[in-house]
Short mmCIF file of C-alpha atoms in Angstrom, two decimals:
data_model
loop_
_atom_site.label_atom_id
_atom_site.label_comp_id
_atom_site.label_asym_id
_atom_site.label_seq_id
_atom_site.Cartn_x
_atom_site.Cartn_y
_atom_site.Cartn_z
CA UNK A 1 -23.27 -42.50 50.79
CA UNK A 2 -19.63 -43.60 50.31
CA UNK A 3 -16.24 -43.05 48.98
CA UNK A 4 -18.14 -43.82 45.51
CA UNK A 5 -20.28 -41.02 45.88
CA UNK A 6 -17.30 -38.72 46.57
CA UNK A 7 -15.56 -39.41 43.50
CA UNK A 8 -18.48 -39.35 41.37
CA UNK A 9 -18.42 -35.86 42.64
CA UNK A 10 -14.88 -35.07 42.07
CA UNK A 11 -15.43 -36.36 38.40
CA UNK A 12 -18.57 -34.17 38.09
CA UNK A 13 -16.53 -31.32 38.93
CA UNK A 14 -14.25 -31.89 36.38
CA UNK A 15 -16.28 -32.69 33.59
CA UNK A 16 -19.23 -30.30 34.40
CA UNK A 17 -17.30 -27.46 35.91
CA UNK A 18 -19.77 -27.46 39.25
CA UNK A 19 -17.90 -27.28 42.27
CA UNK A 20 -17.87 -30.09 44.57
CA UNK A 21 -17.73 -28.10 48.00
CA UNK A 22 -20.57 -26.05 46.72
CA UNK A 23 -22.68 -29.05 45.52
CA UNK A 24 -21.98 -30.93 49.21
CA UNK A 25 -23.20 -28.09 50.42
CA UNK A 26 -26.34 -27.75 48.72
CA UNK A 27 -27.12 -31.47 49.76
CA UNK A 28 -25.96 -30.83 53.29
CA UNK A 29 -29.17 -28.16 53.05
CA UNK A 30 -31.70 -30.40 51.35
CA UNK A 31 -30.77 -33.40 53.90
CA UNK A 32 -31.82 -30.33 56.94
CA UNK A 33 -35.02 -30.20 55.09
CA UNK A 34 -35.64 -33.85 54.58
CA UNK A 35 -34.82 -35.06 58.09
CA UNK A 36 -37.34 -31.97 60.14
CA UNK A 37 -39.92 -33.35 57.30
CA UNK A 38 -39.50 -36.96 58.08
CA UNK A 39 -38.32 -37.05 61.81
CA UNK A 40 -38.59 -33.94 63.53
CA UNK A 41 -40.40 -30.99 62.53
CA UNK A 42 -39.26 -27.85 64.49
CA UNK A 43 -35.98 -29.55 65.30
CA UNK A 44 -32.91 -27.55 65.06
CA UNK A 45 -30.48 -29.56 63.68
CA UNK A 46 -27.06 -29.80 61.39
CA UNK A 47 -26.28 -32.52 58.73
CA UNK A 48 -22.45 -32.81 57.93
CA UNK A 49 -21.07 -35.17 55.19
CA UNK A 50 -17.10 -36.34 55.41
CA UNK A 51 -15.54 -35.08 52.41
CA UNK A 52 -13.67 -38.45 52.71
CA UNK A 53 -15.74 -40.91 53.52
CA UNK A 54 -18.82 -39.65 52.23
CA UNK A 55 -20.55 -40.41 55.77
CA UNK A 56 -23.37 -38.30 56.79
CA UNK A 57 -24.00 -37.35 60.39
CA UNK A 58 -26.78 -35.51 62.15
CA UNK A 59 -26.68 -33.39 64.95
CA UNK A 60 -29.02 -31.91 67.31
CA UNK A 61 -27.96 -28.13 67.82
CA UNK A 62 -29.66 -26.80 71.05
CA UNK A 63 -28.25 -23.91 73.59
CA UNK A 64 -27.85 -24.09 77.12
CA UNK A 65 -29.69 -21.30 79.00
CA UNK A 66 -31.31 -20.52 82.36
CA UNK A 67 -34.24 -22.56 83.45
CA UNK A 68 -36.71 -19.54 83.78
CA UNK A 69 -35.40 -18.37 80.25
CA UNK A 70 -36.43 -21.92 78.26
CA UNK A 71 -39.09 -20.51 75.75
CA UNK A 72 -38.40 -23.44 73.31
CA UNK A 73 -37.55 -27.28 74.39
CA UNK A 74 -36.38 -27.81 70.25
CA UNK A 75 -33.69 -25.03 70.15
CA UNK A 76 -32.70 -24.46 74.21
CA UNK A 77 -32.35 -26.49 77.44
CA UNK A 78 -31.22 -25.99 80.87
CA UNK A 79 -28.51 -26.34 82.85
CA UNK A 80 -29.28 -29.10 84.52
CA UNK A 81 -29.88 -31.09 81.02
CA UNK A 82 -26.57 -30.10 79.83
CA UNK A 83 -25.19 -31.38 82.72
CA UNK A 84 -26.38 -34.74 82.49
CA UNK A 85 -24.71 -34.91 78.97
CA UNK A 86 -20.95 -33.34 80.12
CA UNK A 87 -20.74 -31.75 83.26
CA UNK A 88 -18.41 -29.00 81.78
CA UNK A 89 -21.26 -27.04 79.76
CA UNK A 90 -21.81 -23.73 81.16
CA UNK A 91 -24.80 -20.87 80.51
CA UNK A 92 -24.52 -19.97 76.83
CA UNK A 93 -22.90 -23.15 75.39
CA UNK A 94 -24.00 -24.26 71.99
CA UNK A 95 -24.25 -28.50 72.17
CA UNK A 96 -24.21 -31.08 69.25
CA UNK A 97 -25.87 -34.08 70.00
CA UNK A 98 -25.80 -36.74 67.05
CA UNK A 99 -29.40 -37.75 66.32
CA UNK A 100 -28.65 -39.49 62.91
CA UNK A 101 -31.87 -42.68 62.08
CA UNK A 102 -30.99 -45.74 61.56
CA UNK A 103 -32.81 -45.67 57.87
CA UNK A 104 -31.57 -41.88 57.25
CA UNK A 105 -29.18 -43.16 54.58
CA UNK A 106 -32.11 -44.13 52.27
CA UNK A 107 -33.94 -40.98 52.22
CA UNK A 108 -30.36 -39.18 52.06
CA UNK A 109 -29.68 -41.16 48.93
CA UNK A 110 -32.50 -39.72 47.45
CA UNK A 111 -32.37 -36.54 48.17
CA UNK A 112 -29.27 -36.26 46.92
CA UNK A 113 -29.71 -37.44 44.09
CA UNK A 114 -32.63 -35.32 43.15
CA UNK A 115 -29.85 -31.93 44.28
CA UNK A 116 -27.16 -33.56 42.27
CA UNK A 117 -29.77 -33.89 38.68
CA UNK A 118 -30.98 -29.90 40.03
CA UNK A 119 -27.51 -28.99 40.30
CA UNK A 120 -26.24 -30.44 36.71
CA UNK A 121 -29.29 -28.77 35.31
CA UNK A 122 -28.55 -25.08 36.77
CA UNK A 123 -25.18 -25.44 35.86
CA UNK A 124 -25.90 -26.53 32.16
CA UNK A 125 -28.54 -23.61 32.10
CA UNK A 126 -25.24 -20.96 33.01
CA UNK A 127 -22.94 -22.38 31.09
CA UNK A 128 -25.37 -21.92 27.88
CA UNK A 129 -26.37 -18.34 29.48
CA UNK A 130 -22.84 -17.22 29.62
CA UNK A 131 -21.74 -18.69 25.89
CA UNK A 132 -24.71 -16.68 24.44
CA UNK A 133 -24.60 -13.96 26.94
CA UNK A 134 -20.83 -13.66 25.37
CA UNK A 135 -21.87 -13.34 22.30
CA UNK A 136 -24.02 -10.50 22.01
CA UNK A 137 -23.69 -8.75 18.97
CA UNK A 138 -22.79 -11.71 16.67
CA UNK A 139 -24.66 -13.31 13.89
CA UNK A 140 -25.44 -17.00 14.27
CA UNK A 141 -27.28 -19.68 12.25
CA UNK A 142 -30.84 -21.15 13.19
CA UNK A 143 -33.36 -23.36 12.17
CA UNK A 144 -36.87 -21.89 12.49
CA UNK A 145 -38.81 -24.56 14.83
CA UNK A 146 -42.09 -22.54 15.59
CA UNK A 147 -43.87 -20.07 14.98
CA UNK A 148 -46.38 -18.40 17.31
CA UNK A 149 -49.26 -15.56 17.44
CA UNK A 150 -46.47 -14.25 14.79
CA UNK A 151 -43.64 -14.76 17.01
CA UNK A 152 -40.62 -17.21 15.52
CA UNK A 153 -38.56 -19.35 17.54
CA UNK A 154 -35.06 -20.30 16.13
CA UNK A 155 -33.59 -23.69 17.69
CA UNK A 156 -29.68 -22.67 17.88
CA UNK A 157 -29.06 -26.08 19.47
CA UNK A 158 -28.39 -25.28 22.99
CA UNK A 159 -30.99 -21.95 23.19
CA UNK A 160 -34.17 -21.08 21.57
CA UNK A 161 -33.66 -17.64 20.32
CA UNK A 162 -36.91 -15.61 19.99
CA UNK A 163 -37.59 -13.64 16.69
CA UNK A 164 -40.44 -10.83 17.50
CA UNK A 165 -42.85 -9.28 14.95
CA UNK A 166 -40.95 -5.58 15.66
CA UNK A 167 -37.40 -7.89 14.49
CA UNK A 168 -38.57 -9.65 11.38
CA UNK A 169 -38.14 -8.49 8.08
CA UNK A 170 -41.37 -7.84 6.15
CA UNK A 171 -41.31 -10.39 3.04
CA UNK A 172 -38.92 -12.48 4.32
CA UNK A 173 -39.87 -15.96 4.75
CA UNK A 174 -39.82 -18.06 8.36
CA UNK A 175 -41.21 -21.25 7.25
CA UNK A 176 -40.85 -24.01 10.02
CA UNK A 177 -36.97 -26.16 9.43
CA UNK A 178 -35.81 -22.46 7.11
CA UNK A 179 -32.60 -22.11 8.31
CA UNK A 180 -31.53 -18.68 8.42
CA UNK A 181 -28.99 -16.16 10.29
CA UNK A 182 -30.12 -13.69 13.08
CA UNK A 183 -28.00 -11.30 14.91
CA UNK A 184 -28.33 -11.59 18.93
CA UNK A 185 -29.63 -9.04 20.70
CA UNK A 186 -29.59 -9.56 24.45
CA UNK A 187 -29.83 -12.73 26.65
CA UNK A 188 -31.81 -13.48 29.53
CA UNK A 189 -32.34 -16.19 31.81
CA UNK A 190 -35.42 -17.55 32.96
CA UNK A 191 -37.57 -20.33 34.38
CA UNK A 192 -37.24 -22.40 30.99
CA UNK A 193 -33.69 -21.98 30.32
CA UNK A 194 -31.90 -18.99 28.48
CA UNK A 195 -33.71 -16.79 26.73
CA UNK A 196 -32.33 -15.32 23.37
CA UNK A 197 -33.54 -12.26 21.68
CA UNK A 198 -32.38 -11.79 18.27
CA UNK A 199 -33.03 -9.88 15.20
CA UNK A 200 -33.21 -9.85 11.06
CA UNK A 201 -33.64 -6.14 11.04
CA UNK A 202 -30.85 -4.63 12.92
CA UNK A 203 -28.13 -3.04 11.62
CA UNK A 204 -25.66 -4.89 13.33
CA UNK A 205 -26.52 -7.99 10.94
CA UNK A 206 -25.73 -6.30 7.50
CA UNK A 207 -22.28 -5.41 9.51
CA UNK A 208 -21.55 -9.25 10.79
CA UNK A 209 -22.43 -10.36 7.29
CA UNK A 210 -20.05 -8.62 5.64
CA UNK A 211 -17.23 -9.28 7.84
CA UNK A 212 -18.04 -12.49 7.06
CA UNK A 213 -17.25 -12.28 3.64
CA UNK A 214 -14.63 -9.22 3.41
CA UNK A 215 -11.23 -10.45 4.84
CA UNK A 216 -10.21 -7.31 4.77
CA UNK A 217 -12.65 -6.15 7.61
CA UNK A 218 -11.60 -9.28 10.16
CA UNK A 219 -8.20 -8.40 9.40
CA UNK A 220 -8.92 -4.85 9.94
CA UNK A 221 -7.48 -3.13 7.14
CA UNK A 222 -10.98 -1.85 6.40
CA UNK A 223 -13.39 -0.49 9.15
CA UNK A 224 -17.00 0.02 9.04
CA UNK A 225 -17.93 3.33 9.98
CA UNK A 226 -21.39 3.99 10.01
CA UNK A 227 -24.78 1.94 8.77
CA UNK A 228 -28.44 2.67 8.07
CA UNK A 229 -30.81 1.03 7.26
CA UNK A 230 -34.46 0.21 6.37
CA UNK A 231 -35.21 -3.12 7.22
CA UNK A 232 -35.88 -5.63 3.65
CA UNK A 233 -35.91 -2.32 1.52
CA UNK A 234 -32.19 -0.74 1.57
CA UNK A 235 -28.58 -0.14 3.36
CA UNK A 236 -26.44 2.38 3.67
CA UNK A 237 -23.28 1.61 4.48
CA UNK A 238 -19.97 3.43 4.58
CA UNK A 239 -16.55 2.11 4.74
CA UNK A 240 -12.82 3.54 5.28
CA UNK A 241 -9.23 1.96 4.73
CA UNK A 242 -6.63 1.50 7.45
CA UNK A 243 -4.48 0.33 4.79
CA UNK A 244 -3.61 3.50 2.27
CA UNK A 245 -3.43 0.50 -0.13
CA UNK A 246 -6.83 -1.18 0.08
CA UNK A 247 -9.63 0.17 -1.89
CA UNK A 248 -12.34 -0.05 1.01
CA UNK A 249 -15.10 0.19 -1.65
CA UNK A 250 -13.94 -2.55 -3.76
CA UNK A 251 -12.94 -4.80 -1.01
CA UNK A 252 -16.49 -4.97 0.18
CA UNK A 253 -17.78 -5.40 -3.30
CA UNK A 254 -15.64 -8.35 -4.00
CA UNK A 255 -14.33 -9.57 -7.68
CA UNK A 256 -17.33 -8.85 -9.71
CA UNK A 257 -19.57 -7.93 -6.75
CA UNK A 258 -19.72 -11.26 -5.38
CA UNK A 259 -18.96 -10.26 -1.72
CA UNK A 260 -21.95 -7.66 -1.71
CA UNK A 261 -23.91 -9.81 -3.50
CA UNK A 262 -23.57 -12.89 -1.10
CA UNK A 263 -25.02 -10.69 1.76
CA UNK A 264 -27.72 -9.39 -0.31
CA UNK A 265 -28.97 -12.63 -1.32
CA UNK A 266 -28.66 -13.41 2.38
CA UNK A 267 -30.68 -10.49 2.88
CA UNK A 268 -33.13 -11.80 0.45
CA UNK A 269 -32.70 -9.14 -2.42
CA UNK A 270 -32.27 -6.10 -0.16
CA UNK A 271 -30.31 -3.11 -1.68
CA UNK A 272 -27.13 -1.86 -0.11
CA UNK A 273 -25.34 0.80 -1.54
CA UNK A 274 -21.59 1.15 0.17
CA UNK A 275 -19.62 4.41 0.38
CA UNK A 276 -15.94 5.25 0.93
CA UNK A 277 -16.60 7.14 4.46
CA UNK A 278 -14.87 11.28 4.90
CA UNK A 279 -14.13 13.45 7.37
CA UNK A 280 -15.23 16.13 5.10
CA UNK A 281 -18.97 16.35 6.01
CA UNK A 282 -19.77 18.00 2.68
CA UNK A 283 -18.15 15.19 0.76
CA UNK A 284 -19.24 12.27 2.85
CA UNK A 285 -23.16 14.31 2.31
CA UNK A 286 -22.58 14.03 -1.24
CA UNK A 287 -21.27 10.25 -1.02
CA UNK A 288 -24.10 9.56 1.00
CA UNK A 289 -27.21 10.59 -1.10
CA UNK A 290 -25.77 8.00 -4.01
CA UNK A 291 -26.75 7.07 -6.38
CA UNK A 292 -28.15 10.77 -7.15
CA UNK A 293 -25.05 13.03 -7.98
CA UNK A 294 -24.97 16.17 -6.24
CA UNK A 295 -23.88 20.05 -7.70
CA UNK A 296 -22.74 21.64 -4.54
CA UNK A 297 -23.31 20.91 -1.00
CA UNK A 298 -23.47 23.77 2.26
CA UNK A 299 -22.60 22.67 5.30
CA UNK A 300 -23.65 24.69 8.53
CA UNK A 301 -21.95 23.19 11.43
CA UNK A 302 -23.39 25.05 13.72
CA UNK A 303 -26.40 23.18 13.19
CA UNK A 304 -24.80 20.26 12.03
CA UNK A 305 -27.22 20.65 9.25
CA UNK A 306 -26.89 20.60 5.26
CA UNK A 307 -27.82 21.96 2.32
CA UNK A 308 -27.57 19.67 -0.93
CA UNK A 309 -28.04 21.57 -4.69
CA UNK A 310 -28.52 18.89 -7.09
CA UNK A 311 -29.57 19.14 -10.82
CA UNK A 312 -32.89 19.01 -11.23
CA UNK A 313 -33.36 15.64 -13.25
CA UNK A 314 -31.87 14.01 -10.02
CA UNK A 315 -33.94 15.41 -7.40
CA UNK A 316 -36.57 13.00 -7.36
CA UNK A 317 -33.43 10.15 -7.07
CA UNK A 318 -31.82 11.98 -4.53
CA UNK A 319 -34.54 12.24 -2.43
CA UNK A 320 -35.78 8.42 -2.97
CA UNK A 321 -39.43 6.93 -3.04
CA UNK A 322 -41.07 8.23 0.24
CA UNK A 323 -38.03 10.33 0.92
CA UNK A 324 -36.11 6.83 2.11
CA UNK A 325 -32.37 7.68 -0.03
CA UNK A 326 -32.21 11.37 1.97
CA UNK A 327 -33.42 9.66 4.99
CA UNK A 328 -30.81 6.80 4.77
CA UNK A 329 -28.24 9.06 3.80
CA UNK A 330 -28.62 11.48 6.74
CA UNK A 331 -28.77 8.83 9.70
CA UNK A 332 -25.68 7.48 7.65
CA UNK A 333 -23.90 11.01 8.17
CA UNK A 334 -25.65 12.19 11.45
CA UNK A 335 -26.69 15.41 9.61
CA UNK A 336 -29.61 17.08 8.43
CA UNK A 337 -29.87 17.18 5.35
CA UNK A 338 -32.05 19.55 2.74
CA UNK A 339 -32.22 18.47 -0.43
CA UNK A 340 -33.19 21.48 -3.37
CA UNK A 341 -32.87 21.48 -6.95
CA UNK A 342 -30.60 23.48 -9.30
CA UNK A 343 -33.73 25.74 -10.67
CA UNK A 344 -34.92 26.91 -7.12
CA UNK A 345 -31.60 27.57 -5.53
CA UNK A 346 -30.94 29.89 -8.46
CA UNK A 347 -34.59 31.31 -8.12
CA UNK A 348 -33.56 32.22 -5.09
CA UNK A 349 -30.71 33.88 -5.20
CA UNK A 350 -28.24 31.27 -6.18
CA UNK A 351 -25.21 30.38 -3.46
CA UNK A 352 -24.13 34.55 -2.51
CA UNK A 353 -27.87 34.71 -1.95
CA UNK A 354 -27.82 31.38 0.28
CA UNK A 355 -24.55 32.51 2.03
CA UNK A 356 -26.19 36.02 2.90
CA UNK A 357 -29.22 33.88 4.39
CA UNK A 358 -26.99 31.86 6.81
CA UNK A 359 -25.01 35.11 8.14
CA UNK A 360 -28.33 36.72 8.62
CA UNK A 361 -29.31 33.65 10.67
CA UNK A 362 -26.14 33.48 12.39
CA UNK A 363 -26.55 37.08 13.70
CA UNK A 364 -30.33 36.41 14.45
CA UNK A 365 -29.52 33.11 16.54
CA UNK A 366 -26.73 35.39 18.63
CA UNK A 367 -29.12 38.76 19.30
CA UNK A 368 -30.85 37.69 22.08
CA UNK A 369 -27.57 37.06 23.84
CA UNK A 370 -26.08 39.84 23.40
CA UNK A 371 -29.31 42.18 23.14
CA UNK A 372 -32.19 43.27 25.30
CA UNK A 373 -35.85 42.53 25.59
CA UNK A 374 -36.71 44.14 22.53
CA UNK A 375 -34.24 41.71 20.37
CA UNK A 376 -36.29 38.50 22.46
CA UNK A 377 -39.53 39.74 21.09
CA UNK A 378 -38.07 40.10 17.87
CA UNK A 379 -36.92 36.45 17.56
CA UNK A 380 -40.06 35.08 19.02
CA UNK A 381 -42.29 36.97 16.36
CA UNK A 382 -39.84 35.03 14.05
CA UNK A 383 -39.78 31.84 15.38
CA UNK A 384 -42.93 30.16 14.20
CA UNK A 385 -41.52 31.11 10.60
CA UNK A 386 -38.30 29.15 10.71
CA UNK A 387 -40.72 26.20 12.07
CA UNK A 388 -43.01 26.40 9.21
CA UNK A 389 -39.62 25.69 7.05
CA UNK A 390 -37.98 23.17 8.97
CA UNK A 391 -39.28 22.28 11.87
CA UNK A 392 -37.83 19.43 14.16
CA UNK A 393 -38.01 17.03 11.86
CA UNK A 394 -34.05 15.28 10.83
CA UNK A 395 -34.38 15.54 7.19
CA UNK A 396 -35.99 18.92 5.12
CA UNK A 397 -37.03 18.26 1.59
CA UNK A 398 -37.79 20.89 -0.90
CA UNK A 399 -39.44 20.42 -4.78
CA UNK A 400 -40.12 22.68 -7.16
CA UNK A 401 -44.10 22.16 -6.01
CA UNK A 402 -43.39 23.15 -2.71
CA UNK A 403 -41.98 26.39 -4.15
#
């Protein structure tokens, strides 16, 4: 090695971003290994290399101890021996003596060489890591390069990003060079190179998409505050202003719906229907269940649950094919929601009849509190009655059959 070498590494440092000291250093460690593998096995020994010159240099490290107390000739030696090379070593003295072969410069070549290449490589491999690692959360565009045991591999130029079966949108189609977006989901590293894990079913895409197209919501002025969705089938997605004169509604639909309709046909025909968002739960309930229209809606917040009277030509709407539009609508709100149609609520009782209901569950829910045994029996006896009408489950629904 020279001065050459040197600068080469000075210039790799600039243009790679790998430090220099760090890369000597690594070589400094691979030239160890190379020299006990080519000249002396068990030999303890140090290989320095003149950040000026480049030279390398190396030395025999061995510790001066008591003749009796010489278990190792590699690492120790006596007294005596240290003597012959400088009387002044005493018991305990660490000594350097340079060892460096005569052909050592070939094999150091080499080897460094082969750390250098390593060295580039790892650093590439972080660099790319900590760009996509970054950039969690955002949407970017793909080509789709293989596909295999149902698994789809996106070539995003630097990473591979890995679609799963559980991420893929049924109906959608991943033919081999499709280019399509995918939102990333995490980023790992491993023995191939960075590892990305995205999707074409989470949420978080429908969101990047439209802040793609709505100015508005990279400028801020309107905010996404809640999305669900159903993968390929429909979206949910409600919106507020931060600017009392934007219409966050229309500014996501675009002039003549061609905002909404650019991310639906990027979405390949999937249905999104887009709410202004309320802090009124009973009104954002109503908004949610669109496009069914809604008579009156009870809220108890105790339970952060809700009841939803709606005529009954739009109960089959507002509950959706397979119950998906009350479904959407209450992971959209984060309430549960019961849906019931104009001609049973007033069957049973109509809304003094439903208010009397909820104070007479009120007072049940607080008696075993405040009362003794008997009042716990009481409630249990009960309890496998309010299961039998709602149960855990997030969303009740309620027909005119089920009556």
């Amino acid at each position: 090695m020279n001065k050459e070498f040197i600068s080469a590494m000075d210039a790799l440092e600039k243009e790679r971003d790998i430090s220099k000291e760090a890369l000597l250093d690594a070589i400094e460690q691979a030239l160890i290994s190379a020299y006990k593998k080519n000249y002396a096995n068990s030999q303890n020994v140090r290989v320095n290399i003149d950040r000026e010159t480049g030279d390398i240099e190396v030395y025999m490290i061995k510790k001066v101890v008591p003749d009796e107390e010489v278990m190792n000739d590699y690492d120790e030696l006596t007294l005596d021996e240290a003597h012959e090379i400088d009387p002044k070593y005493q018991i305990g003295d660490i000594i350097e003596k340079k060892v460096t072969p005569r052909n050592f410069g070939r094999i150091a070549a080499q080897t460094a060489k082969q750390v250098v290449v390593q060295r580039i490589r790892e650093a590439e491999r972080g660099v790319i890591y900590d760009d996509f690692y970054s950039r969690q959360g955002e949407i970017i565009t793909g080509v789709v390069s293989r596909v295999s045991n149902g698994t789809v591999f996106v070539d995003m130029n630097k990473a591979e990003g890995v679609l799963s079966v559980n991420e893929q949108v049924e109906g959608e189609d991943y033919s081999i060079n499709n280019r399509i977006k995918v939102y990333i989901m995490d980023v790992r590293k491993s023995s191939r190179g960075t590892q990305v894990y995205v999707s074409r079913s989470h949420p978080g895409l429908v969101k990047r998409l439209f802040e793609l197209e709505v100015p508005e919501i990279r400028e801020g002025a309107v905010e996404i505050k809640s999305i669900s969705r159903e993968a390929g089938s429909r979206t949910k997605m409600a919106v507020a202003a931060n600017d009392p004169d934007v219409d966050a509604v229309g500014a996501c639909i675009g002039p003549r719906g061609s905002r909404v309709q650019a991310v639906v046909d990027e979405l390949f025909g999937e249905k999104i229907d887009i709410i202004a968002w309320s802090d009124d739960p009973a009104e954002l309930i109503s908004s949610a269940l669109s496009p069914a229209s809604t008579e009156e809606v009870f809220v108890n917040t105790e339970e952060n649950s809700a009841t939803v009277i709606v005529p009954d030509f739009q109960l089959s709407l507002a509950i959706g094919m397979k119950g998906q539009n009350v479904r959407l609508a209450a992971r959209l709100c984060g309430w549960k929601i019961d849906i019931r149609s104009h001609s049973q609520f007033e069957e049973e009782g109509g809304a003094e009849a439903f208010e009397r209901k909820l104070e007479a569950e009120k007072e049940q829910a607080e008696e075993p509190e405040a009362d003794d045994s008997s009042a716990d029996s009481s409630a249990d006896a009960e309890a496998p009655a309010a299961e039998d009408e709602g149960g855990d489950s997030d969303i009740f629904i309620v027909s005119d059959e089920d009556k």
